[in-house]
PDB file of C-alpha atoms in Angstrom:
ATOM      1  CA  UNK A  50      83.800 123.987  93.254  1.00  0.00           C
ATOM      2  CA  UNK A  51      81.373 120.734  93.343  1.00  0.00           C
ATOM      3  CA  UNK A  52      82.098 117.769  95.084  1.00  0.00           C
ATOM      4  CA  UNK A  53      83.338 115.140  92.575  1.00  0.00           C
ATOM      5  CA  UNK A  54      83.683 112.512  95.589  1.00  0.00           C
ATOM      6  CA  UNK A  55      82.164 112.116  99.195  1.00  0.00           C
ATOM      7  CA  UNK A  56      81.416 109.472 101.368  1.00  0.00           C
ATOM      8  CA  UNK A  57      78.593 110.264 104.487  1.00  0.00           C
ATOM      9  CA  UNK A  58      79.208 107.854 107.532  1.00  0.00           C
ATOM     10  CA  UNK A  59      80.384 104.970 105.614  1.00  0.00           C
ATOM     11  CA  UNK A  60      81.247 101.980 107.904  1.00  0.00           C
ATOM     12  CA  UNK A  61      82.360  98.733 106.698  1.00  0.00           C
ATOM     13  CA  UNK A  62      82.439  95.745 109.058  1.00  0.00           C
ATOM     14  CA  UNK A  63      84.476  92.177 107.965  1.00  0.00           C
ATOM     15  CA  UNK A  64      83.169  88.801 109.258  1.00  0.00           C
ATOM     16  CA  UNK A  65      86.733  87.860 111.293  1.00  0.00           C
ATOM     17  CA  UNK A  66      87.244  84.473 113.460  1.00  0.00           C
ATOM     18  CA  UNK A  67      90.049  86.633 115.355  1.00  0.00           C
ATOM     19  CA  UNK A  68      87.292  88.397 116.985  1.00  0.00           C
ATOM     20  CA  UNK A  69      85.200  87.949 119.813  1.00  0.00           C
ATOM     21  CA  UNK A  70      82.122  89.620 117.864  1.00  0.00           C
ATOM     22  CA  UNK A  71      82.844  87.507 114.843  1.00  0.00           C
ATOM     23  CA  UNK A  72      83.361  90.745 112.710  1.00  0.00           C
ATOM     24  CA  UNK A  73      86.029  93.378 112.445  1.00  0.00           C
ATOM     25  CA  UNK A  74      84.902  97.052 111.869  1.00  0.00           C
ATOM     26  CA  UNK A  75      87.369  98.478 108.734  1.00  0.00           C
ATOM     27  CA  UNK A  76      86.303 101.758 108.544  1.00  0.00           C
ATOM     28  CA  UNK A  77      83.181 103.876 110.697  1.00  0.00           C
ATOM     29  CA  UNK A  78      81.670 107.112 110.269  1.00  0.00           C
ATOM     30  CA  UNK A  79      83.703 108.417 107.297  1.00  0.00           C
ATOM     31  CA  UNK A  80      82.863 111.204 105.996  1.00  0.00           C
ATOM     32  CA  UNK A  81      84.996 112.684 103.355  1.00  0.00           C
ATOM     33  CA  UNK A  82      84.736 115.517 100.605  1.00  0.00           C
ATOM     34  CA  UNK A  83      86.582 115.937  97.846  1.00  0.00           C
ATOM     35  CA  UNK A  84      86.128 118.717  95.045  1.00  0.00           C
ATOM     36  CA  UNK A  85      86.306 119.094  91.962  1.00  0.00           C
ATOM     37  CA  UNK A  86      90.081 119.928  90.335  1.00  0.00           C
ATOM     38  CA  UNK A  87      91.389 118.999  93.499  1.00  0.00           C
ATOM     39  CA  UNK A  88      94.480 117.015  94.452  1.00  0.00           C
ATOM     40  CA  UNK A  89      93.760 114.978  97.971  1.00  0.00           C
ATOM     41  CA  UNK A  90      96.299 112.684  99.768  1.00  0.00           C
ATOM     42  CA  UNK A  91      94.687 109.880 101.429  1.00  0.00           C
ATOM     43  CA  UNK A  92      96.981 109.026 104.847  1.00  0.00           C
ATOM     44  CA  UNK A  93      97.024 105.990 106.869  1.00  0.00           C
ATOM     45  CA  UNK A  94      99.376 103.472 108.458  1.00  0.00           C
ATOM     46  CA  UNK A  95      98.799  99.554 107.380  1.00  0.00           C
ATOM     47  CA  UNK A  96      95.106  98.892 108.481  1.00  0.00           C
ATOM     48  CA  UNK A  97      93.657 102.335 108.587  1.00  0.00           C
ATOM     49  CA  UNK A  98      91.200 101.478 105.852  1.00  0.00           C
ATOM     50  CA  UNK A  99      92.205 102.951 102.968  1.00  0.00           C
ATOM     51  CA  UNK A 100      91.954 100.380 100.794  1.00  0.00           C
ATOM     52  CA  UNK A 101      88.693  99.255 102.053  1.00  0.00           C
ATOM     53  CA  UNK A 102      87.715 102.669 100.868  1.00  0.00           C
ATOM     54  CA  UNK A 103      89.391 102.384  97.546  1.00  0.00           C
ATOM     55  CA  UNK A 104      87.131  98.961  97.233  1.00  0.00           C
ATOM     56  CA  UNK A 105      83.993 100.711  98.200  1.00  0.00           C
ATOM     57  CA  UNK A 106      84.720 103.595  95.889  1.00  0.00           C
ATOM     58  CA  UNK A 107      85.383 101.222  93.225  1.00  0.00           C
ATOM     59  CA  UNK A 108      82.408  98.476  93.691  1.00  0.00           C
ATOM     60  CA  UNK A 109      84.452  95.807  95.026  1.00  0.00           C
ATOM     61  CA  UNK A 110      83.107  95.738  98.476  1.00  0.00           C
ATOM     62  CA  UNK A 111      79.778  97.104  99.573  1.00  0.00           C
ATOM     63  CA  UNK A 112      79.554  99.532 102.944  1.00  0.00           C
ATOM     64  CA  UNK A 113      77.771  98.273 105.645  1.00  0.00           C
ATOM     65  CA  UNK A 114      76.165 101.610 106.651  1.00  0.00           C
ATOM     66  CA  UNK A 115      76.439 104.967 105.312  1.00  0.00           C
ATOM     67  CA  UNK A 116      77.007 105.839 101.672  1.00  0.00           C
ATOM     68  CA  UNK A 117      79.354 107.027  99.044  1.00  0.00           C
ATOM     69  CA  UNK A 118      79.104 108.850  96.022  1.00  0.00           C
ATOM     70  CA  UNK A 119      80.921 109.738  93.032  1.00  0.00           C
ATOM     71  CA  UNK A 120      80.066 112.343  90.959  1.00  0.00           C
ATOM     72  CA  UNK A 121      76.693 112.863  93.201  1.00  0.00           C
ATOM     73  CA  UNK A 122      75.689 109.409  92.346  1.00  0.00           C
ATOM     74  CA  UNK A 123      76.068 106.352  94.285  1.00  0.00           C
ATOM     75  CA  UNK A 124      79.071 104.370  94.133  1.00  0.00           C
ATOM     76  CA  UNK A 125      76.551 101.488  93.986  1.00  0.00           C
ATOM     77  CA  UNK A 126      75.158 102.359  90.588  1.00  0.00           C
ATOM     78  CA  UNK A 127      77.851 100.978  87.778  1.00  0.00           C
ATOM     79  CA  UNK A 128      77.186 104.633  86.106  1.00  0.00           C
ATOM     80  CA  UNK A 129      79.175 106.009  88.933  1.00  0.00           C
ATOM     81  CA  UNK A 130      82.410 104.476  87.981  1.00  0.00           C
ATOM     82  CA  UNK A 131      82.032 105.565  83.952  1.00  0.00           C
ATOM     83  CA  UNK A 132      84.166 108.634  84.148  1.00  0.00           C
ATOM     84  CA  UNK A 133      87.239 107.494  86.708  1.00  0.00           C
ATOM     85  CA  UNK A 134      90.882 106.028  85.749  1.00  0.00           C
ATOM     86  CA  UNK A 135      92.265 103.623  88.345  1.00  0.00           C
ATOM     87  CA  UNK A 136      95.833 102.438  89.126  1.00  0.00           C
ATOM     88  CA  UNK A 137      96.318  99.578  91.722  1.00  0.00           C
ATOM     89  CA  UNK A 138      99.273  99.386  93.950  1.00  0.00           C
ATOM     90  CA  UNK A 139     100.554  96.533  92.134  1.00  0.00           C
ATOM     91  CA  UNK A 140      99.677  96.323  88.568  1.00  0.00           C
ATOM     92  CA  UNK A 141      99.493  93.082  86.314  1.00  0.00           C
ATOM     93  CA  UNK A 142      99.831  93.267  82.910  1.00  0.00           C
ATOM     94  CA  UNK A 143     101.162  90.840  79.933  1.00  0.00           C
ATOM     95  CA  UNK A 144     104.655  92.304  79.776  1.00  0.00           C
ATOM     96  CA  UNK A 145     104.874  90.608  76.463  1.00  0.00           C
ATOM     97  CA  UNK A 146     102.725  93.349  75.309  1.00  0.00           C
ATOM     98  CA  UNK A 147     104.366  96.856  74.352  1.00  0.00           C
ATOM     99  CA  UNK A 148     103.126 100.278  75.808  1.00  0.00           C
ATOM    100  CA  UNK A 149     101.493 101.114  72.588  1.00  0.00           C
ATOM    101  CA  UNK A 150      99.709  97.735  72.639  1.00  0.00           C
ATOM    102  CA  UNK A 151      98.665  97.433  75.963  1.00  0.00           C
ATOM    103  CA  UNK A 152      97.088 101.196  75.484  1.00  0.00           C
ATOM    104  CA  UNK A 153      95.141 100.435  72.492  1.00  0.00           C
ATOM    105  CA  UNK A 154      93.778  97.502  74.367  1.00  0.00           C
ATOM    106  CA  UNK A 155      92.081  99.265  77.126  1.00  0.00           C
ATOM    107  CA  UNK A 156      91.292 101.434  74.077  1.00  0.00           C
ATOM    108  CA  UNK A 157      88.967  98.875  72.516  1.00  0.00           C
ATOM    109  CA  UNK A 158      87.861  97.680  76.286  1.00  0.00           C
ATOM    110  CA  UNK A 159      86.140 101.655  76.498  1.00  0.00           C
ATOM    111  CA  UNK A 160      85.154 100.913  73.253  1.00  0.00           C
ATOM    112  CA  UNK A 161      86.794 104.381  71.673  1.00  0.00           C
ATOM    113  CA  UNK A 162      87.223 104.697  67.934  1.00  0.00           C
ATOM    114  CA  UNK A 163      90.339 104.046  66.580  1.00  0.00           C
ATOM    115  CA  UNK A 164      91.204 107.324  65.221  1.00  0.00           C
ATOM    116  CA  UNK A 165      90.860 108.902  68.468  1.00  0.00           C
ATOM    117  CA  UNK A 166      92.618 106.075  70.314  1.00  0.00           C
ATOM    118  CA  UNK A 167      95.532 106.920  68.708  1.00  0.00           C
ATOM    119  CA  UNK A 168      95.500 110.214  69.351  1.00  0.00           C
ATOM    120  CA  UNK A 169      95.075 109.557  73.421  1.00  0.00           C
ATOM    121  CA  UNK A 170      97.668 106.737  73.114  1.00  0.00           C
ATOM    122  CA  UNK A 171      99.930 109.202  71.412  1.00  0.00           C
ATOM    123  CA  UNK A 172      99.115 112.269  74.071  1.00  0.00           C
ATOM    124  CA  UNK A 173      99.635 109.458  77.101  1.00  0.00           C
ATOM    125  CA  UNK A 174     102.818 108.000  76.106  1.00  0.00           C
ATOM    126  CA  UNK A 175     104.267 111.541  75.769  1.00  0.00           C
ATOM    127  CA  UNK A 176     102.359 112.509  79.164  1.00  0.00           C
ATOM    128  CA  UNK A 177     104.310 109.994  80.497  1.00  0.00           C
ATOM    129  CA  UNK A 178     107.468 110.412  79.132  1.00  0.00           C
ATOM    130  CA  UNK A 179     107.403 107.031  76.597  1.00  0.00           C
ATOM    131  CA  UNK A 180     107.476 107.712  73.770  1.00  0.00           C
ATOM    132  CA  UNK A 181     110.706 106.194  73.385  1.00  0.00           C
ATOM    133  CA  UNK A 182     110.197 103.116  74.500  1.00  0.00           C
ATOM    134  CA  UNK A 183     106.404 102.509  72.981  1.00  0.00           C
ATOM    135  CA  UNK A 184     107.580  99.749  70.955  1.00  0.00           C
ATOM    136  CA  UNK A 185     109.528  97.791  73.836  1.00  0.00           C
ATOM    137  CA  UNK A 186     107.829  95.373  75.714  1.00  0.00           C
ATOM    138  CA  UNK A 187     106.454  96.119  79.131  1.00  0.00           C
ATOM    139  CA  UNK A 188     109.076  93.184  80.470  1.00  0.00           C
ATOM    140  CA  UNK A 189     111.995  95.084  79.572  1.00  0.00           C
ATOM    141  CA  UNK A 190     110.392  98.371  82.117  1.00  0.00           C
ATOM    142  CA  UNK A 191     112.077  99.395  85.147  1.00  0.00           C
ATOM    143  CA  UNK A 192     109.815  99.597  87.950  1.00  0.00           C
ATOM    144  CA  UNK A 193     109.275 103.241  87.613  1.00  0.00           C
ATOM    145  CA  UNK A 194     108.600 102.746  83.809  1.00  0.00           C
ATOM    146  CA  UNK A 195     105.879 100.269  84.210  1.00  0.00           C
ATOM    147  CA  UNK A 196     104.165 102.970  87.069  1.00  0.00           C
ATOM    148  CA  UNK A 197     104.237 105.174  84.345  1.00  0.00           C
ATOM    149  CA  UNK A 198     102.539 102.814  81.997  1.00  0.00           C
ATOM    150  CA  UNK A 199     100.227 102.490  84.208  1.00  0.00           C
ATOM    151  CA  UNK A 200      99.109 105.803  85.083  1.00  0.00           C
ATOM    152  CA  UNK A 201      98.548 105.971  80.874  1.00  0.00           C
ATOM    153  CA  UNK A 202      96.254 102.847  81.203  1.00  0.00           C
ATOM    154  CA  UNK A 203      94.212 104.888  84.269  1.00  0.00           C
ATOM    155  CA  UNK A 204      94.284 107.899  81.685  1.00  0.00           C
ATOM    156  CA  UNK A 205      92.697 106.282  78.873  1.00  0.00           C
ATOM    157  CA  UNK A 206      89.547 106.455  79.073  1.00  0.00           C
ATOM    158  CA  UNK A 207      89.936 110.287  79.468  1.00  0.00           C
ATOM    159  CA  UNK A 208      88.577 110.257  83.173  1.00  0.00           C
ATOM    160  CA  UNK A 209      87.864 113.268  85.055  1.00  0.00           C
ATOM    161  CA  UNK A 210      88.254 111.662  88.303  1.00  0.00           C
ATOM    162  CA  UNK A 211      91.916 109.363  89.232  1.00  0.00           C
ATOM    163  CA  UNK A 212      91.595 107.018  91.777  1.00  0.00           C
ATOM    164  CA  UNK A 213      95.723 105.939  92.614  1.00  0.00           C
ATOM    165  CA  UNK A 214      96.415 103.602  95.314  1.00  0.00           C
ATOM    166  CA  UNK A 215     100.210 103.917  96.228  1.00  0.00           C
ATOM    167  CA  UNK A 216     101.339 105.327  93.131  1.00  0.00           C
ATOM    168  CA  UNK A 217     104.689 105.962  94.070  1.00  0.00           C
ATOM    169  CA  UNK A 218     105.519 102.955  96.322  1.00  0.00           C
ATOM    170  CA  UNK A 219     108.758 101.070  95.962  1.00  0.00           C
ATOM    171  CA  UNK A 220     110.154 103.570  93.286  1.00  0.00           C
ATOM    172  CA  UNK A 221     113.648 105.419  93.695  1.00  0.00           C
ATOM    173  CA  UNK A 222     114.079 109.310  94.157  1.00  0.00           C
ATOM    174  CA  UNK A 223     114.049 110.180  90.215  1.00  0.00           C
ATOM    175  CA  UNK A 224     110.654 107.679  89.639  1.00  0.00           C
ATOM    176  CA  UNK A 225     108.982 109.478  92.497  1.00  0.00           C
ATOM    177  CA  UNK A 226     109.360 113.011  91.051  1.00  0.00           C
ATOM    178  CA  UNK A 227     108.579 111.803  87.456  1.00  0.00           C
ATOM    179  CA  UNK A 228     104.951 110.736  88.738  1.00  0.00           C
ATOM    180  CA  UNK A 229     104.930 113.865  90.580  1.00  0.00           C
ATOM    181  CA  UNK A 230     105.545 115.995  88.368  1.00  0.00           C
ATOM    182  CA  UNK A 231     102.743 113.784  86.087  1.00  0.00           C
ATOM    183  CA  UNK A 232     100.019 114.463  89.008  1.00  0.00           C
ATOM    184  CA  UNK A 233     101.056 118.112  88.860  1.00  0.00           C
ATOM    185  CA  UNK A 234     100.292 118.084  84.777  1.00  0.00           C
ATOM    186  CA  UNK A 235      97.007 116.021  85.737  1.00  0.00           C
ATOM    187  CA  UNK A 236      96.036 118.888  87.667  1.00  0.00           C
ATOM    188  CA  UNK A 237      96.945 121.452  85.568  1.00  0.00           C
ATOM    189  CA  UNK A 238      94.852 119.799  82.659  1.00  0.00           C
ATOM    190  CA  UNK A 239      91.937 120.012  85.762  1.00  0.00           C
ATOM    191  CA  UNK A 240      91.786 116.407  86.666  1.00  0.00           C
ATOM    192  CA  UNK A 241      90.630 115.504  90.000  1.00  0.00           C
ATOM    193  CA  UNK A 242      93.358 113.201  91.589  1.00  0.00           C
ATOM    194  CA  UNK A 243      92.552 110.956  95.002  1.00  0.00           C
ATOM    195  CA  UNK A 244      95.658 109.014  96.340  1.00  0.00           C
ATOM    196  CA  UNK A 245      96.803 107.135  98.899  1.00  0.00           C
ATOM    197  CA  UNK A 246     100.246 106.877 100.121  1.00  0.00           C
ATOM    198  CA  UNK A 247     102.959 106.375 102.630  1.00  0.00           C
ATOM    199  CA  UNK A 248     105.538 108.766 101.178  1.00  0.00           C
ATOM    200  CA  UNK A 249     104.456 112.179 103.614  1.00  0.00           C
ATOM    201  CA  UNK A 250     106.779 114.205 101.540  1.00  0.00           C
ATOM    202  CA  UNK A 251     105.741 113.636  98.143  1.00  0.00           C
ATOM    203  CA  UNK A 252     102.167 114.404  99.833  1.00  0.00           C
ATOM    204  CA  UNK A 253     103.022 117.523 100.797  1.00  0.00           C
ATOM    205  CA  UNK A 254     104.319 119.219  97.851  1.00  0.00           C
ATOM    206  CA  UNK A 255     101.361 118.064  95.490  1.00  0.00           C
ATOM    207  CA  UNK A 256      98.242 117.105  97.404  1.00  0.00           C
ATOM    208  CA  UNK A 257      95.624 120.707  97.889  1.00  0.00           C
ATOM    209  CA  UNK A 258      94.122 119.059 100.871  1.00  0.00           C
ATOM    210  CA  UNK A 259      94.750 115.365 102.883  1.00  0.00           C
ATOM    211  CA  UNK A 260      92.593 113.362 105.199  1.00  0.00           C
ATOM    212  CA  UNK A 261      94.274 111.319 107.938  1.00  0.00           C
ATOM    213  CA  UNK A 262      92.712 107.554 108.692  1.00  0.00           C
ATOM    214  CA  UNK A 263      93.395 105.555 111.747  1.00  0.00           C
ATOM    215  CA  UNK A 264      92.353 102.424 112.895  1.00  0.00           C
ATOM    216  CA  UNK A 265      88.869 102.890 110.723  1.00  0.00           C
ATOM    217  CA  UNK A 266      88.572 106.545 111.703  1.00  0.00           C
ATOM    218  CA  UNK A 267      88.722 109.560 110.004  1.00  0.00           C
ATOM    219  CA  UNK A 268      91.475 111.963 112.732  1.00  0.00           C
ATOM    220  CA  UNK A 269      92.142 114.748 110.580  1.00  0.00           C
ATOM    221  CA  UNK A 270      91.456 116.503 106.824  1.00  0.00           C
ATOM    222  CA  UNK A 271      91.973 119.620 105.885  1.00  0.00           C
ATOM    223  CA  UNK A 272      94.971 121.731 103.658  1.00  0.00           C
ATOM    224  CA  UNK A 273      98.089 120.809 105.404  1.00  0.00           C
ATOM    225  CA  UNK A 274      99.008 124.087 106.317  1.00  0.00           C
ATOM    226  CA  UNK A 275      95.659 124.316 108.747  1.00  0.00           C
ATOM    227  CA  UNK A 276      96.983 120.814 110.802  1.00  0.00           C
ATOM    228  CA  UNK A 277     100.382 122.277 111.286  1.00  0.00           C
ATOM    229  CA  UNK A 278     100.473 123.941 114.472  1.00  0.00           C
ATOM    230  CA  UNK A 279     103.859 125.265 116.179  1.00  0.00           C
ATOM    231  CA  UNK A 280     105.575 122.013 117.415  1.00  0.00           C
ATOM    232  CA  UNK A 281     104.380 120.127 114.538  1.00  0.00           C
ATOM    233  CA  UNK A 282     105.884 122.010 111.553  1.00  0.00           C
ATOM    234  CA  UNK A 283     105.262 119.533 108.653  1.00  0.00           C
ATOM    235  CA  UNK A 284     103.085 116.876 107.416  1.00  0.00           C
ATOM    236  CA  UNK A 285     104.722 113.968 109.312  1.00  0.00           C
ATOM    237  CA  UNK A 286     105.175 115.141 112.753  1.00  0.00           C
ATOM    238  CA  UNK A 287     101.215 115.668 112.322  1.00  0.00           C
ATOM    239  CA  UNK A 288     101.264 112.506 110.975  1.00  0.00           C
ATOM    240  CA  UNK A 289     102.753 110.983 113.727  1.00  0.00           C
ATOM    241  CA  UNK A 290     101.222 112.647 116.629  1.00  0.00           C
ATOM    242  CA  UNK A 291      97.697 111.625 115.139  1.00  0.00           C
ATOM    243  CA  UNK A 292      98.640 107.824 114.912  1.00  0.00           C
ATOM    244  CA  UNK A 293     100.314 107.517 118.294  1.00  0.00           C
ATOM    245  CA  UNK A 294     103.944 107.422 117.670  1.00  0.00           C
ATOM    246  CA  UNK A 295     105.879 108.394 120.470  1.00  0.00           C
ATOM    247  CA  UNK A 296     107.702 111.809 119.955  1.00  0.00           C
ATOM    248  CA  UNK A 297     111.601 111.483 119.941  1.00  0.00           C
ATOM    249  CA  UNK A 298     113.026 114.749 121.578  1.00  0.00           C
TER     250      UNK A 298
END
């Protein structure tokens, strides 16, 4: 399979007043590969980096040294970015607006012809599980609902790459295996899916491969089953042991 994303030493240093060099390294050396159809979980405590590398990937922030690439072109060239769908951690969106609405407005943003909009919209909102509620606005959502929504808005543009950051944070049991079981269709349909997330469990039943991040470095990546070894006999106790948590016997 081809590499849809990679990055080749990328380090990314911060200007910072807190220390005594005047600048804060965020992520160095990381090298990640990620291929195509694949599902990756991308692991971290607060302040590994993985949102710097979401920002890189995305053109918000430019590395200091080393490279990345999406879809063997650089991340730096706007072309990179054409064929990805995006959900932030927190979304903001005019709840005023219904699903069907807000849809057909990122519609007309990728500048796809009406006809066919509908037909995505349609496809989306049933992906999703929506349908029903197409015509309510976003306001009246549960939390869950409006993750949903916005996984459709990432899916619009009919991308063959998802870039999710946290897609399952602060939902309950049931909204966590709906957007699951959504990443597990994504897959199925041969999207590529890239994720970060805190929730080890969900992690391990969808992700093909993860990488581990901490403190700016890259400590592990690989299929899950390959880190386990025999006192660490699931993704967090790998987890764990690889950020420096102090084993409870």
């Amino acid at each position: 399979m081809g590499l849809i994303l990679r990055t080749e030493n990328l380090r990314v240093e911060y200007r910072s007043r807190e220390s005594k060099t005047g600048s804060k390294t965020a992520l160095q050396g990381l090298n990640l590969q990620v291929a195509s159809g694949e599902v990756f979980g991308f692991l971290g405590p607060n302040g590994a980096g993985k949102t710097t590398t979401m920002n890189v990937l995305l053109g918000y922030v430019n590395p200091t040294a080393g490279a990345a690439y999406l879809f063997d072109v650089n991340v730096r060239d706007p072309i990179a970015r054409q064929r990805i769908g995006y959900l932030p951690e927190l979304t903001y969106y005019y709840k005023f607006l219904t699903a069907e609405e807000l849809l057909r407005f990122y519609a007309r943003i990728f500048e796809i012809p009406g006809p066919e909009a509908q037909k995505r919209i349609d496809h989306l909102l049933k992906l999703v599980e929506l349908e029903h509620a197409r015509k309510r606005p976003i306001r009246t959502y549960s939390k869950g609902m409006q993750q949903r929504v916005g996984l459709a808005q990432a899916l619009i543009n009919n991308p063959d790459l998802l870039l999710l950051d946290e897609p399952t944070s602060g939902l309950d049991p049931l909204g966590r295996m709906k957007v699951r079981e959504i990443i597990q269709r994504l897959k199925n349909e041969g999207k590529t899916v890239f994720f970060s997330s805190h929730e080890l469990g969900e992690v391990e039943t969808v992700c093909d491969r993860v990488a581990i991040l901490h403190q700016g470095e890259l400590k592990a990546q690989g299929r899950i089953a390959d880190l386990l070894t025999a006192d660490q006999t699931n993704l967090e106790q790998v987890f764990l042991k690889i950020v420096g948590y102090p084993a409870h016997s």
